[in-house]
Amino acid sequence: MTKFYITTAIHYVNDDPHIGHMYENIVADVIARHRRRMGDDVRFLTGTDEHGQKIERAAAKEGIQPIELADRVVKTHHELWKRLDISHDDFIRTTEQRHRLGVLELIRRIQEHNPTDIYLGEHSGWYCQNEETFIPENQVKDGVDTDGHKVEWTTESNYFFKLSAYADRLLAHYREHPEFVWPPTRLNEVVAFVEQGLKDLSISRSSIKWGIPFPGNPDHVIYVWMDALTNYISALGFGTTEDAALEQYWPADVQLVGKDIVRFHAVYWPAFLMAAGIEPPKRVVGHGWWLRDQQKISKSLGNVVRPYNILDDFGPDALRYYVMREMVFGQDQDYSDQSLLTRYNADLANDLGNTLSRAIKMSDTYFGGKTPPVRCFTNDLLDMTRTVVPQYLEHMDNLAFQRALESVWELLNAINSYIVTREPWKHFKEKGADDALSRILWDALEALRIVWVMMAPFIPRSTREALSRLGADPEKIDRGALQWGGLEANRPLRVADPIFPRIDVAQYIGEKKMEETKPETPAAASAPPTTAAAPAPAAESGPPVETTQAAPPDLAKISIDQFMQTDLRVAEIRAAERVPKSKKLIKMTVFTGADERTIVAGIGTKYAPEELVGRKVVIVANLQPAKLMGIESNGMVLAASIDGEPSLLSVDPSVPAGTKVR
Ligand code: MSP
């Protein structure tokens, strides 16, 4: 079994986790879950960084001991990771005894292997309390650093680590292991930094009390980075007698950190380890930042985003999916509630959720609540999985999560077209539940099972639910489950409420005000809604949204200009339901390419809601709104009328929504 050790940065305990911290743990979790199901022996570590001046001060302000503060706040981290379904195997706190022993052992080993590498010296410089570090001269102007933090000229007697002696060894390491830092642009930055020459590093403080006392000199505590970085091995038992895990898992396979701290992990950390005669990690992976209005989200900038409303209302998977899909891994990305909810509706509620519900519903109706009795091993969807699954796996290995998800969507879209073009509802009406219908629906369900297995590391909770609804084993998400043929025939299916219920974005944002996520701006209610096109003023008596008007032959001729005033467009039906107490009316949510809107149409005698979803239709997009049985309809769906029975104008499924018709 291949071992796989993955770590996140340990987060400052006194900062309540925000979206940036959540992101880092979600990414690590996706990787860990994926490696586990591929058969690796995974160890996933996260934790909290609990020493240093900031927490010392925060505790003093409250009149309590730093450890009391840490004990209290660490609970927030535990609870949040639990709510987000983070599957870490270990959580380290730097205030634990095992960590203290690890740090002391690291110093002892350095002193043993390279006795002159740690020495007592004097250090003067611009000290930034916020960053807990000395800031280089060229980054200080008028008493503040480039981040706008106040700095003070400070002289201290410190222990130093002879980092300057490691430049050549580090450069050689980068040359021999170009995969050591990912992405390559970050490696280039690290190389450039080291090539400029390295200064020795101060590794102790006498001005701070809250930390691990320096061995042999308790007036000093160990400086935060030497302390914090060691967590990755102290968590494996380094420095204790219980160190079997160290043997098993070190060196780490992926050390995941934000781009701001790549340098500490790719320069200081391997140098400390080299000095102590320990192998460096295999890979430091630097992810980008979540931004708000193009600025890094951080406590010190006062623009934190904590999407707790979204977690409360939609569970962890909405957030997990959004961050993994929206951010190109390695790059920065602006956060907005609006984009999260829009993605939720389009990708999760519509594409993933609706396709599942429709396919299950049809199989339930046609095959008595079971998966179809006849399976199929030659068809287009099977062929497609043979190309999509390897692509997906390659993207997962390359940390290209966004592209991996795009591969999943390729298959999902193909399933939709497969259903729309094969029209199982028609087949059933004409020929009943025969073998051919069984194969069509089984193909769709089997391909959906593979879609959901691919989604498992991203949205584990919903995946379990979807697989069990499909009549598949909810725990079977391993390599074998990605192969065609896993779904058994005649297994009970489960029809249930949508896994991802649609949200009316404008209403949701309005109701929630999203205070927590937008602390500095007025309620997000003023943001432009993405759902439902802004309705034109309601007409006194709106046009009937009726699809079956007979065409009188003697209508007056109109000019081309008059015709052009009608905005005909291709739209995609994303949701459909019967209007209560009406035989004829169906309320649909259609996507017009620019917006999602409600259209009510009298097509219910001919069409069932489940056969409408996913279908492309032609609509009159610029009709004044009209109310039908109390529901406002914004447009009209075109249909031919054969003896009063509507027949929807159909469009090739490959034509994108929003395409103009003339
Ligand atoms: N305690 C140090 C790390 C020590 S590791 C030995 C630290 N803590 S932190 O709480 O400030 O940050 C923890 C992680 O969250 C870092 O990897 C950091 O880059 C990441 N993020 C903090 N804000 C972020 C965003 N706005 N976006 C994405 N991640 C960012 O640094």
XYZ file of C-alpha atoms and ligand atoms in Angstrom:
693
model
C 0.000 0.000 0.000
C 1.365 3.412 -0.912
C 1.452 5.814 1.994
C 0.226 9.363 1.485
C 0.833 12.032 4.100
C -0.910 15.350 3.559
C -0.848 18.387 5.848
C -2.413 21.846 5.907
C -0.877 24.893 7.548
C -1.785 25.042 11.213
C -4.100 28.007 11.582
C -3.679 30.722 14.178
C -5.972 29.647 16.933
C -7.196 33.109 17.829
C -8.522 33.761 14.320
C -11.957 32.303 13.777
C -11.625 30.354 10.550
C -12.798 32.241 7.464
C -13.371 31.114 3.905
C -9.598 31.059 3.177
C -8.950 28.631 6.029
C -11.999 26.592 5.116
C -10.752 26.388 1.559
C -7.376 25.015 2.560
C -8.964 22.265 4.627
C -11.505 21.455 1.930
C -8.768 21.091 -0.704
C -6.718 18.855 1.595
C -9.824 16.854 2.358
C -10.673 16.358 -1.319
C -7.139 15.129 -1.980
C -7.155 12.881 1.104
C -10.538 11.354 0.260
C -9.482 10.774 -3.315
C -6.204 9.091 -2.356
C -7.970 6.947 0.229
C -10.476 5.617 -2.238
C -7.673 4.964 -4.729
C -6.232 2.622 -2.134
C -3.475 4.690 -0.475
C -2.685 4.553 3.211
C -3.563 8.197 3.881
C -2.694 10.335 6.849
C -4.200 13.811 6.861
C -3.063 16.323 9.462
C -4.427 19.725 10.339
C -4.227 21.764 13.529
C -3.746 25.049 15.307
C -0.802 27.359 15.887
C -1.245 28.518 19.458
C 1.874 30.314 20.639
C 3.100 33.852 20.111
C 2.426 37.410 20.910
C -0.996 37.787 19.360
C -2.624 35.175 21.525
C -0.651 36.326 24.557
C -2.122 39.794 24.072
C -5.625 38.649 23.260
C -5.678 36.585 26.456
C -4.279 39.454 28.528
C -7.083 41.666 27.232
C -9.626 39.203 28.561
C -7.683 38.757 31.800
C -7.207 35.017 31.226
C -4.269 32.723 30.552
C -3.327 32.153 26.898
C -4.005 28.436 27.227
C -7.528 29.138 28.470
C -8.142 31.239 25.404
C -6.661 28.597 23.110
C -8.699 25.811 24.742
C -11.828 27.812 24.211
C -11.205 28.890 20.617
C -9.834 25.601 19.342
C -13.337 24.227 19.733
C -14.507 26.532 16.934
C -11.968 24.931 14.631
C -12.987 21.403 15.615
C -16.659 22.156 15.164
C -16.199 23.831 11.834
C -14.077 21.039 10.367
C -16.687 18.589 11.532
C -19.472 20.556 9.896
C -17.502 20.729 6.671
C -16.953 16.947 6.753
C -13.178 17.359 6.916
C -11.809 13.851 7.346
C -8.477 14.580 9.042
C -6.805 11.698 10.835
C -5.062 13.911 13.352
C -5.344 17.434 14.716
C -2.270 18.908 16.347
C -2.139 21.824 18.743
C 1.244 23.401 19.294
C 0.462 23.596 23.014
C 0.408 19.800 23.313
C 3.190 17.966 25.069
C 3.929 15.788 22.026
C 4.583 18.944 20.022
C 6.825 20.459 22.651
C 8.905 17.271 22.707
C 9.174 17.351 18.919
C 10.414 20.935 18.828
C 12.989 20.307 21.534
C 14.197 17.222 19.698
C 14.552 19.146 16.442
C 16.780 21.716 18.142
C 18.773 18.978 19.842
C 19.318 17.172 16.543
C 20.480 20.366 14.813
C 22.878 21.035 17.659
C 24.120 17.463 17.465
C 24.569 17.309 13.686
C 25.749 20.867 13.104
C 26.907 22.345 16.417
C 27.503 25.864 15.083
C 24.189 26.203 13.247
C 22.377 27.589 16.295
C 24.097 30.483 18.063
C 23.252 33.386 20.357
C 23.442 36.765 18.631
C 21.962 40.211 18.655
C 19.300 41.292 16.353
C 18.046 44.767 15.578
C 15.466 45.644 13.050
C 11.967 46.749 12.213
C 9.672 44.427 14.080
C 6.082 43.998 13.053
C 3.924 42.761 15.895
C 1.108 41.896 13.613
C 3.239 39.516 11.545
C 5.436 38.570 14.492
C 8.477 39.020 12.378
C 11.253 41.443 11.544
C 10.518 43.279 8.295
C 13.344 43.976 5.807
C 14.443 47.662 5.678
C 13.354 48.093 2.077
C 9.791 47.127 2.973
C 9.381 49.792 5.643
C 8.316 53.375 5.048
C 7.227 55.947 7.625
C 6.958 53.374 10.373
C 4.700 50.959 8.480
C 5.395 47.920 6.324
C 4.062 47.195 2.847
C 0.912 45.645 4.330
C 0.242 48.824 6.274
C 1.181 47.323 9.649
C 3.026 49.418 12.223
C 6.664 48.460 12.817
C 9.006 49.301 15.717
C 12.799 49.445 15.773
C 13.732 46.678 18.163
C 16.966 45.144 19.457
C 16.931 41.709 20.984
C 19.342 39.053 21.980
C 18.184 36.045 19.995
C 19.192 32.566 19.102
C 19.880 32.323 15.427
C 19.751 29.543 12.908
C 22.516 29.703 10.315
C 20.194 29.770 7.317
C 22.903 31.518 5.256
C 24.846 28.253 5.164
C 22.000 26.439 3.390
C 21.485 28.467 0.214
C 23.573 26.170 -1.994
C 22.062 23.009 -0.585
C 18.568 24.404 -1.042
C 19.241 25.455 -4.612
C 20.644 22.011 -5.367
C 17.529 20.486 -3.833
C 15.238 22.618 -6.018
C 17.268 21.649 -9.098
C 17.125 17.958 -8.342
C 13.476 18.008 -7.287
C 11.670 20.527 -9.454
C 8.392 19.070 -8.185
C 9.302 20.225 -4.658
C 7.293 23.433 -5.001
C 4.020 23.621 -6.883
C 2.985 25.513 -8.959
C 6.221 26.086 -10.900
C 5.809 29.877 -10.743
C 6.096 29.672 -6.957
C 9.223 27.549 -7.321
C 10.729 30.296 -9.465
C 9.946 32.854 -6.754
C 11.525 30.667 -4.110
C 14.654 30.098 -6.223
C 14.974 33.829 -6.887
C 14.635 34.528 -3.169
C 17.341 32.037 -2.219
C 19.650 33.166 -5.033
C 19.671 36.688 -3.542
C 21.471 35.168 -0.550
C 19.962 34.131 2.761
C 20.303 35.856 6.096
C 20.512 33.907 9.333
C 17.187 33.492 10.997
C 16.254 34.506 14.471
C 14.577 31.549 16.167
C 13.927 32.805 19.690
C 12.351 35.741 21.494
C 13.020 37.059 24.958
C 10.215 39.619 24.724
C 7.507 36.954 24.675
C 6.592 34.518 27.420
C 3.940 32.465 25.644
C 5.859 29.759 23.838
C 8.106 26.768 24.281
C 11.079 27.737 26.506
C 14.377 27.596 24.657
C 16.431 24.585 25.786
C 19.049 25.705 28.286
C 17.790 29.310 28.338
C 14.243 29.661 29.664
C 14.346 33.469 29.298
C 13.745 32.842 25.644
C 10.886 31.146 23.927
C 11.218 29.486 20.559
C 10.231 31.794 17.747
C 6.955 30.992 16.061
C 8.154 29.554 12.749
C 10.615 27.093 14.253
C 7.888 26.106 16.667
C 5.026 25.972 14.174
C 6.722 24.211 11.273
C 7.790 21.337 13.490
C 4.134 20.312 13.923
C 4.337 18.266 10.749
C 6.720 15.800 12.394
C 5.779 16.215 16.045
C 2.312 14.989 15.059
C 3.974 11.775 13.894
C 5.630 11.286 17.273
C 9.032 12.778 16.443
C 10.931 13.252 19.726
C 8.841 10.708 21.609
C 9.063 6.960 21.990
C 5.802 6.617 20.039
C 7.265 7.472 16.682
C 6.234 4.561 14.471
C 4.098 6.937 12.394
C 7.176 9.004 11.587
C 8.834 6.013 10.018
C 5.648 5.199 8.153
C 4.607 8.605 6.833
C 7.512 11.043 6.726
C 8.470 12.677 4.348
C 5.098 14.311 3.708
C 3.751 13.870 0.196
C 1.837 17.148 0.077
C 2.217 20.122 2.411
C -0.615 22.397 1.440
C -0.258 26.088 2.311
C -1.377 29.491 1.067
C 0.967 31.335 -1.262
C 1.886 33.798 1.506
C 3.672 31.131 3.486
C 5.243 29.073 0.705
C 8.583 30.688 1.473
C 8.590 29.513 5.081
C 7.772 25.991 3.953
C 10.077 25.813 0.965
C 13.110 27.601 2.448
C 13.196 27.578 6.264
C 11.542 24.224 6.767
C 13.784 22.121 4.486
C 16.835 23.964 5.866
C 15.864 23.090 9.474
C 15.336 19.492 8.428
C 18.601 19.259 6.488
C 20.442 20.658 9.513
C 18.876 17.973 11.697
C 19.621 15.195 9.197
C 15.950 14.657 8.320
C 14.551 14.371 4.821
C 12.582 17.389 3.532
C 8.943 16.950 2.493
C 8.328 15.774 -1.049
C 6.154 18.642 -2.083
C 5.024 22.059 -0.904
C 1.832 23.051 -2.689
C 0.873 26.735 -2.638
C -2.752 27.629 -3.239
C -4.089 31.064 -4.114
C -6.061 33.474 -1.999
C -9.738 34.059 -1.656
C -10.221 37.748 -2.254
C -12.978 40.189 -1.559
C -13.021 43.039 -4.030
C -9.554 41.987 -5.189
C -8.030 42.133 -1.703
C -6.892 39.138 0.302
C -9.509 38.086 2.805
C -7.924 38.350 6.211
C -8.769 39.357 9.720
C -6.321 42.237 9.696
C -7.979 43.717 6.600
C -11.388 43.378 8.248
C -12.997 41.788 5.209
C -13.505 38.251 6.413
C -16.064 35.981 4.836
C -17.650 33.263 6.951
C -20.438 31.740 4.971
C -22.185 30.247 7.997
C -25.643 31.035 6.626
C -24.878 28.933 3.628
C -23.539 26.103 5.746
C -26.613 26.242 7.975
C -29.067 26.300 5.128
C -27.482 24.087 2.505
C -25.009 21.898 4.345
C -21.326 21.519 3.615
C -21.490 20.325 0.027
C -22.701 23.598 -1.460
C -19.623 25.331 -0.091
C -17.223 22.480 -0.798
C -18.336 22.298 -4.403
C -18.266 26.037 -4.924
C -14.717 26.578 -3.694
C -13.367 23.638 -5.652
C -15.189 24.534 -8.866
C -14.822 28.277 -8.832
C -11.138 28.615 -8.034
C -8.497 27.604 -10.525
C -6.242 25.769 -8.118
C -3.106 27.817 -7.475
C -4.654 31.138 -8.519
C -6.592 33.828 -6.637
C -10.352 34.129 -6.772
C -12.881 36.730 -5.694
C -15.624 35.458 -3.378
C -19.256 36.445 -3.558
C -22.410 34.940 -2.070
C -24.083 35.643 -5.346
C -21.665 33.531 -7.380
C -21.876 30.747 -4.813
C -25.642 30.602 -4.980
C -25.741 30.916 -8.753
C -23.331 28.022 -9.107
C -25.334 26.052 -6.609
C -28.510 26.490 -8.639
C -26.985 25.880 -12.040
C -24.568 23.056 -11.280
C -25.864 21.289 -8.210
C -29.612 21.863 -8.195
C -30.087 21.753 -11.933
C -27.402 19.657 -13.590
C -26.465 17.180 -10.917
C -29.616 17.040 -8.816
C -32.324 17.281 -11.452
C -30.746 14.790 -13.793
C -30.618 12.307 -10.954
C -34.209 12.930 -9.858
C -35.554 12.649 -13.382
C -33.766 9.413 -14.177
C -34.764 7.832 -10.866
C -38.342 8.993 -11.252
C -38.652 7.475 -14.712
C -37.173 4.170 -13.652
C -39.425 4.203 -10.607
C -42.503 4.728 -12.768
C -41.653 2.404 -15.621
C -39.996 -0.409 -13.676
C -41.969 -0.560 -10.472
C -39.619 1.279 -8.122
C -36.539 -0.672 -9.236
C -33.474 -0.250 -11.385
C -34.265 -1.502 -14.892
C -34.107 -5.280 -15.336
C -31.844 -5.357 -18.413
C -28.340 -3.921 -18.316
C -26.338 -2.756 -21.304
C -22.671 -2.996 -22.242
C -22.495 -1.364 -25.659
C -23.627 2.220 -25.872
C -22.441 5.804 -26.232
C -22.393 6.560 -22.533
C -20.174 3.590 -21.809
C -17.766 4.795 -24.522
C -17.820 8.234 -23.018
C -16.943 6.999 -19.524
C -13.910 5.284 -21.029
C -12.505 8.642 -22.077
C -13.885 10.847 -19.318
C -12.850 8.774 -16.286
C -9.117 8.583 -17.186
C -9.133 12.333 -17.945
C -10.769 13.024 -14.618
C -8.194 10.874 -12.793
C -5.348 12.627 -14.546
C -6.705 16.032 -13.565
C -7.089 14.873 -9.967
C -3.458 13.727 -9.954
C -2.364 17.054 -11.420
C -4.308 19.008 -8.777
C -6.445 20.464 -11.586
C -9.676 20.148 -9.639
C -11.614 22.543 -11.776
C -10.787 20.549 -14.868
C -11.612 17.296 -13.104
C -15.055 18.707 -12.415
C -15.369 19.825 -16.016
C -14.735 16.232 -17.059
C -17.542 15.099 -14.757
C -19.820 17.658 -16.397
C -18.907 16.359 -19.838
C -20.397 13.026 -18.880
C -23.335 14.625 -17.104
C -24.228 16.699 -20.175
C -23.956 13.603 -22.337
C -26.383 11.794 -20.030
C -28.838 14.642 -20.400
C -28.628 14.602 -24.181
C -28.932 10.818 -24.130
C -32.195 11.084 -22.231
C -33.555 13.965 -24.294
C -32.784 12.353 -27.643
C -33.989 8.875 -26.690
C -37.221 10.154 -25.149
C -37.887 7.296 -22.739
C -41.346 8.748 -21.899
C -42.351 8.427 -25.539
C -40.910 4.949 -25.764
C -42.891 3.944 -22.719
C -46.114 5.379 -24.130
C -45.613 3.649 -27.460
C -44.021 0.337 -26.520
C -44.244 0.009 -22.769
C -41.424 -1.033 -20.426
C -39.628 -3.314 -22.853
C -35.949 -4.364 -22.946
C -34.971 -1.409 -25.098
C -36.405 1.040 -22.565
C -34.699 -0.871 -19.808
C -31.346 -0.465 -21.512
C -31.825 3.257 -22.149
C -32.675 3.985 -18.539
C -30.146 1.610 -17.094
C -27.435 3.337 -19.180
C -28.476 6.707 -17.837
C -28.563 5.487 -14.233
C -25.256 3.657 -14.534
C -23.541 6.686 -16.061
C -25.033 8.793 -13.275
C -23.645 6.394 -10.708
C -20.179 6.952 -12.197
C -20.750 10.717 -12.203
C -21.528 10.613 -8.499
C -18.593 8.333 -7.717
C -16.366 10.938 -9.369
C -18.000 13.592 -7.177
C -17.420 11.624 -3.979
C -14.264 13.427 -2.746
C -15.881 16.811 -3.422
C -19.360 16.321 -2.002
C -19.141 13.144 0.078
C -22.391 13.563 1.970
C -24.581 14.104 -1.096
C -22.775 11.340 -2.934
C -23.741 8.791 -0.298
C -27.336 9.941 -0.558
C -27.372 9.899 -4.366
C -25.804 6.445 -4.593
C -28.271 4.990 -2.162
C -31.195 6.553 -4.074
C -29.786 4.994 -7.230
C -29.857 1.556 -5.661
C -26.040 1.421 -5.508
C -23.795 0.835 -2.494
C -23.230 4.306 -0.987
C -19.799 3.335 0.304
C -18.514 1.896 -2.962
C -16.530 4.778 -4.411
C -13.184 3.096 -5.058
C -11.303 2.642 -8.324
C -13.494 -0.325 -9.284
C -16.622 1.778 -8.823
C -15.445 4.063 -11.632
C -15.878 1.220 -14.102
C -18.977 0.567 -16.133
C -21.294 -2.128 -14.851
C -21.532 -1.434 -11.140
C -25.271 -0.853 -10.973
C -27.279 -3.993 -10.467
C -30.590 -4.716 -12.166
C -33.848 -4.839 -10.216
C -32.502 -3.018 -7.177
C -34.914 -0.821 -5.219
C -34.570 2.875 -6.079
C -35.620 5.756 -3.915
C -37.586 8.764 -5.156
C -37.177 11.637 -2.718
C -37.035 15.397 -2.433
C -34.260 17.125 -4.380
C -30.806 16.665 -2.862
C -30.080 20.281 -3.755
C -33.329 22.259 -3.625
C -33.312 25.304 -5.854
C -32.837 28.661 -4.219
C -34.412 31.917 -5.212
C -31.128 33.800 -5.032
C -32.489 37.323 -4.840
C -34.962 36.386 -2.152
C -32.414 34.363 -0.207
C -29.822 37.101 -0.187
C -32.492 39.633 0.671
C -33.819 37.573 3.566
C -30.480 36.604 4.984
C -28.893 39.986 4.414
C -25.700 37.926 4.463
C -24.409 39.993 7.383
C -21.806 37.513 8.410
C -20.339 37.279 4.996
C -20.377 40.982 4.270
C -19.425 42.646 7.499
C -18.409 45.947 6.027
C -20.961 46.634 3.380
C -24.654 47.195 3.756
C -26.840 44.159 3.285
C -26.277 42.444 0.012
C -29.953 42.871 -0.821
C -28.980 45.697 -3.101
C -26.964 43.336 -5.273
C -28.594 42.723 -8.613
C -30.597 39.532 -8.571
C -29.574 36.840 -10.998
C -32.836 35.002 -11.056
C -35.916 36.177 -12.942
C -35.380 39.000 -15.374
C -36.492 42.309 -13.958
C -40.154 42.187 -14.858
C -41.578 44.932 -16.988
C -44.448 46.826 -15.372
C -47.393 44.437 -15.233
C -49.831 44.947 -18.060
C -53.459 45.607 -17.163
C -54.416 42.416 -18.813
C -51.336 40.450 -19.744
C -51.306 38.227 -22.780
C -52.472 34.746 -22.078
C -49.511 32.451 -21.831
C -51.134 29.934 -23.997
C -49.301 27.712 -26.361
C -52.111 26.386 -28.418
C -53.628 29.284 -30.265
C -54.991 28.277 -33.660
C -53.589 30.578 -36.347
C -56.314 32.445 -38.160
C -55.337 32.489 -41.829
C -56.266 36.115 -42.473
C -53.997 38.017 -40.079
C -52.695 41.297 -41.409
C -49.217 41.131 -42.899
C -46.467 42.566 -40.783
C -43.127 43.994 -41.781
C -39.842 42.306 -40.993
C -39.178 45.124 -38.535
C -42.394 44.354 -36.751
C -41.461 40.690 -36.608
C -38.005 41.589 -35.317
C -39.602 43.247 -32.320
C -40.359 39.764 -31.052
C -37.420 38.447 -29.094
C -37.401 34.747 -29.896
C -34.760 32.747 -28.129
C -33.671 29.240 -27.330
C -34.119 28.497 -23.633
C -33.438 25.491 -21.463
C -36.105 24.204 -19.097
C -34.391 23.741 -15.759
C -37.287 22.924 -13.505
C -40.934 22.107 -14.107
C -43.898 21.391 -11.875
C -47.641 21.271 -12.249
C -49.567 24.299 -11.059
C -51.740 22.992 -8.215
C -55.403 22.567 -9.125
C -54.736 23.007 -12.839
C -54.773 20.191 -15.381
C -53.176 22.215 -18.074
C -50.716 24.595 -16.531
C -47.080 23.823 -15.889
C -44.796 26.228 -14.125
C -41.277 26.129 -15.497
C -37.984 27.716 -14.634
C -36.197 28.395 -17.885
C -32.671 29.562 -18.505
C -32.527 32.131 -21.302
C -28.770 32.436 -21.532
C -28.948 35.701 -19.585
C -31.303 34.903 -16.739
C -33.531 32.306 -15.172
C -37.235 33.107 -15.169
C -40.602 31.597 -14.583
C -42.874 30.785 -17.484
C -46.279 29.216 -17.044
C -47.616 27.315 -20.047
C -50.710 25.283 -20.822
C -48.942 22.137 -21.910
C -49.790 19.868 -18.985
C -52.247 17.655 -20.848
C -49.499 16.531 -23.178
C -46.275 16.777 -21.159
C -45.262 15.528 -17.737
C -42.955 17.857 -15.791
C -40.136 15.290 -15.637
C -39.935 14.984 -19.396
C -39.621 18.749 -19.771
C -36.585 19.310 -17.614
C -33.403 19.539 -19.649
C -35.292 20.204 -22.851
C -34.451 23.127 -25.126
C -37.422 25.162 -26.323
C -38.108 28.399 -28.142
C -39.563 31.236 -26.114
C -40.832 34.730 -26.682
C -38.509 36.473 -24.281
C -39.866 40.020 -24.408
C -43.486 39.432 -23.582
C -45.040 41.548 -20.866
C -45.547 39.522 -17.705
C -48.918 37.971 -17.026
C -50.401 36.252 -13.981
C -51.786 32.755 -14.367
C -53.456 31.265 -11.329
C -51.580 33.761 -9.244
C -48.156 32.973 -10.749
C -46.341 35.594 -12.752
C -45.221 34.304 -16.111
C -42.396 36.044 -17.936
C -42.559 34.896 -21.521
C -44.161 32.278 -23.662
C -43.042 28.861 -24.800
C -43.762 28.183 -28.464
C -45.697 25.115 -29.446
C -47.631 23.930 -32.468
C -51.215 23.035 -31.875
C -52.641 19.847 -33.329
C -56.361 19.742 -32.665
C -55.786 21.724 -29.523
C -52.986 19.474 -28.301
C -49.669 21.308 -27.878
C -46.497 20.045 -29.447
C -43.443 21.944 -28.287
C -41.149 23.387 -30.902
C -37.984 21.444 -30.399
C -34.428 22.565 -30.906
C -31.326 20.488 -31.336
C -29.939 19.967 -27.793
C -26.531 21.268 -28.875
C -27.882 24.811 -29.472
C -26.949 26.872 -26.409
C -29.614 28.627 -24.360
C -29.820 32.287 -25.323
C -29.365 31.698 -29.054
C -31.552 34.079 -31.029
C -34.208 32.580 -33.273
C -35.405 34.316 -36.403
N 0.007 29.806 11.573
C 0.533 30.124 10.302
C 0.952 28.894 9.553
C 1.948 28.023 10.225
S 2.241 26.597 9.329
C 3.477 25.874 10.074
C -0.537 30.847 9.483
N -1.792 30.776 9.928
S -3.054 31.500 9.264
O -4.177 31.162 10.092
O -2.797 32.882 9.053
O -3.223 30.900 7.862
C -3.449 29.534 7.723
C -3.551 29.167 6.240
O -4.692 29.806 5.680
C -2.351 29.616 5.434
O -1.955 28.607 4.539
C -2.870 30.824 4.715
O -2.243 31.038 3.480
C -4.329 30.428 4.492
N -5.135 31.601 4.245
C -5.358 32.664 5.075
N -6.100 33.585 4.399
C -6.332 33.145 3.133
C -7.162 33.563 2.075
N -7.781 34.717 2.078
N -7.328 32.710 1.041
C -6.807 31.449 1.023
N -6.034 31.036 2.007
C -5.522 31.957 2.925
O -0.188 31.445 8.466
